[in-house]
Structure formats: structure tokens, C-alpha cells
Amino acid sequence: LPDPALDGRQAQSPGASATADYLFERFAELGLSVELQDIGPGRRNVVARWGTAAAHVVIGAHYDGQGFGYRSASDNAAGVAVMLELARELRDVELPVSLVFIAFDDEERGLNGSRYYTRSPVYPLEEARAVIIMDTMGRSFVDLERWTLVVFGTEFSPELASIVERRRT
């Protein structure tokens, strides 16, 4: 994704369009059912599913970048790479839920891809058991000098808070 030929992957650019096609092909090669969700002129989310259970976990990352002059490797090619690797690794694991992988477009200009998905979900939101979004991976976060894991939602889920606490290092 940080290839200079993709010219920063800004939403509605040829680089972003080529990236959506690339991700569609990668998910299809892994054997996932995949579709492109049109979210507006020249913008598409890539939605892939593994499993047949109605209950699902959403794993997402945005593929659009900051545009010309930016490779956008940590924001957010790294998150997309992790998402693809999770799809590859988890497709052979028997899980009680399906996995829905979403590569969001047009997040840099106002979270437009994820906002569109929540208004027009491909899979019912009430069947989502958890949502994991990966962003700004491989670099420090905001002004923090140490590597940081930020997990939103622990205040609503004692189970999630317990998992995060056990895994802290």
C-alpha cells in the first residue's frame, strides 16, 4: 500500500481505487466471501466475511491515505496488513462466530467509510459481538513517547477490561 505508484491512496483517487481492487483480490484469494460497498462517488469499502454464523466480530482498518507526498505506511497500510494477516491466520480456526473484515475508505476526511457502514451495514449490527479497529500501528500515538495500546470500550465491558489487564506488559 505505501507504493509511490498509489500516490498516497487519498479517497476518490486512482490509487485508492487500485487499493480497493487489490484488497478485494487478496480476500478472495483467501477464500472469504467479499464485496465492494459503494459509499459515494469513487469511494468503496471492501467487506469480506469468513464463516456462516449470524453472530460476528468485525475487524477493520482504513486503506485510504493522506494523499500525494505521503506513503501513509502507519496510517494506515500497517493496519490493513495486520487485518489481512488475521484473515489468513484465522480462516483455519474453528470459531463460534463469523469474522467480518472491513477495509474502510475515506476515513482521513471524516470517518466517512465507517460512518456509511454503520448507517448501511452489509451484516446486521445487532449481530456484531465485538469490533476491533486497527489504526496508526507501528509508531507512537499522538505525543506519547512509549509504544501504546489503546482499547476503547473497556469501561462498558468488564470482560474486555479483564482481558486487557491480563495481557498488559
XYZ file of C-alpha atoms in Angstrom:
169
model
C 0.000 0.000 0.000
C 2.775 2.554 0.581
C 3.962 2.070 -3.023
C 4.603 5.525 -4.536
C 2.577 4.444 -7.589
C -0.570 4.586 -5.408
C 0.153 8.277 -4.776
C -0.910 8.324 -1.127
C -4.244 6.497 -1.618
C -6.381 9.572 -0.925
C -10.094 8.809 -1.210
C -11.515 9.156 -4.736
C -8.042 8.874 -6.293
C -6.878 6.216 -8.770
C -4.513 4.946 -6.035
C -7.395 4.386 -3.611
C -9.421 2.641 -6.314
C -6.489 0.362 -7.168
C -6.074 -0.407 -3.456
C -9.741 -1.417 -3.102
C -9.351 -3.779 -6.070
C -6.134 -5.192 -4.583
C -7.811 -5.865 -1.222
C -10.819 -7.450 -2.906
C -8.469 -9.845 -4.705
C -6.478 -10.682 -1.551
C -9.613 -11.524 0.459
C -10.988 -13.589 -2.437
C -7.695 -15.496 -2.720
C -8.034 -16.383 0.962
C -11.455 -17.888 0.246
C -13.547 -15.261 2.010
C -16.806 -14.010 0.548
C -16.075 -10.426 -0.410
C -17.940 -7.466 -1.831
C -17.334 -3.840 -2.586
C -19.669 -1.441 -0.786
C -20.173 1.755 -2.771
C -20.150 4.612 -0.258
C -20.335 7.529 -2.689
C -18.678 8.800 -5.856
C -15.364 6.981 -6.318
C -15.304 5.580 -2.778
C -15.682 1.941 -1.711
C -15.432 -0.121 1.447
C -14.166 -3.665 0.976
C -16.198 -6.095 3.114
C -15.134 -9.724 3.492
C -16.672 -12.483 5.604
C -15.447 -15.810 6.879
C -17.970 -18.148 8.475
C -21.699 -18.733 8.393
C -22.742 -17.838 11.951
C -25.008 -14.806 12.164
C -23.068 -13.542 15.182
C -19.848 -11.939 14.042
C -16.782 -9.988 15.092
C -15.800 -7.025 12.929
C -12.100 -6.485 12.275
C -11.396 -3.282 10.423
C -8.794 -0.839 9.190
C -8.888 2.035 6.733
C -6.955 1.803 3.497
C -7.178 5.390 2.324
C -4.139 7.523 2.978
C -3.296 11.170 3.318
C -2.676 11.770 -0.356
C 0.114 12.978 -2.593
C 3.526 13.034 -0.935
C 2.528 10.692 1.899
C 3.126 6.960 1.897
C 0.732 6.552 4.841
C 2.507 3.384 5.959
C 1.477 3.589 9.616
C -1.742 5.397 8.771
C -2.927 3.002 7.723
C -1.167 0.458 5.491
C 0.118 -1.286 8.638
C -3.405 -1.763 9.992
C -4.537 -3.203 6.665
C -1.549 -5.587 6.635
C -2.438 -6.846 10.116
C -6.071 -7.254 9.075
C -5.084 -9.349 6.036
C -2.762 -11.476 8.170
C -5.530 -12.072 10.711
C -7.827 -13.172 7.879
C -5.161 -15.600 6.677
C -4.448 -16.985 10.144
C -7.997 -17.186 11.463
C -9.697 -18.765 8.450
C -8.478 -22.184 9.602
C -9.583 -21.730 13.214
C -12.981 -23.011 14.268
C -14.757 -20.094 15.902
C -18.261 -19.734 17.357
C -18.731 -16.513 15.364
C -18.123 -15.363 11.818
C -15.423 -12.804 11.090
C -16.229 -9.702 9.079
C -13.210 -7.821 7.778
C -13.808 -4.276 6.587
C -11.282 -2.137 4.756
C -12.793 1.326 5.086
C -12.342 4.078 2.513
C -12.414 7.841 3.083
C -11.609 7.774 6.784
C -8.996 10.529 6.612
C -11.615 13.113 5.683
C -14.114 12.428 8.444
C -14.531 8.689 9.066
C -16.833 8.513 6.066
C -16.398 4.814 5.273
C -17.129 3.626 8.801
C -19.991 6.096 9.200
C -21.516 4.813 5.965
C -21.157 1.199 7.105
C -22.932 1.882 10.405
C -25.827 3.512 8.503
C -25.950 0.792 5.817
C -24.346 -2.347 7.224
C -23.752 -5.316 4.976
C -24.214 -7.567 8.036
C -26.650 -6.640 10.829
C -25.006 -4.551 13.542
C -27.114 -6.222 16.217
C -25.285 -9.475 15.400
C -21.836 -7.887 15.941
C -20.326 -9.160 19.183
C -17.200 -7.001 19.072
C -15.464 -4.521 16.792
C -11.692 -4.323 16.526
C -10.289 -1.392 14.540
C -6.572 -1.071 13.851
C -5.101 2.333 13.134
C -1.779 4.202 13.420
C 0.155 0.999 14.004
C 3.922 0.903 14.065
C 4.500 4.339 15.525
C 3.973 6.240 18.743
C 0.482 7.531 19.416
C -0.148 11.281 19.457
C 2.524 12.671 21.794
C 3.153 9.534 23.853
C 6.800 8.556 23.896
C 6.175 4.878 24.682
C 4.500 2.273 22.499
C 0.862 2.276 23.457
C -2.154 0.045 23.058
C -5.406 1.949 23.265
C -8.518 -0.140 23.828
C -11.778 1.772 23.806
C -14.837 0.151 25.324
C -13.308 -1.398 28.436
C -15.500 0.897 30.537
C -18.546 -0.869 29.094
C -17.267 -4.436 29.269
C -15.764 -5.954 32.419
C -14.783 -8.985 30.332
C -12.793 -6.867 27.873
C -11.192 -4.879 30.704
C -10.123 -8.141 32.336
C -8.552 -9.439 29.110
C -6.656 -6.197 28.527
C -5.421 -6.123 32.135
C -4.172 -9.739 31.955
C -2.294 -9.053 28.681
C -0.564 -5.819 29.748
C 3.209 -5.876 29.883
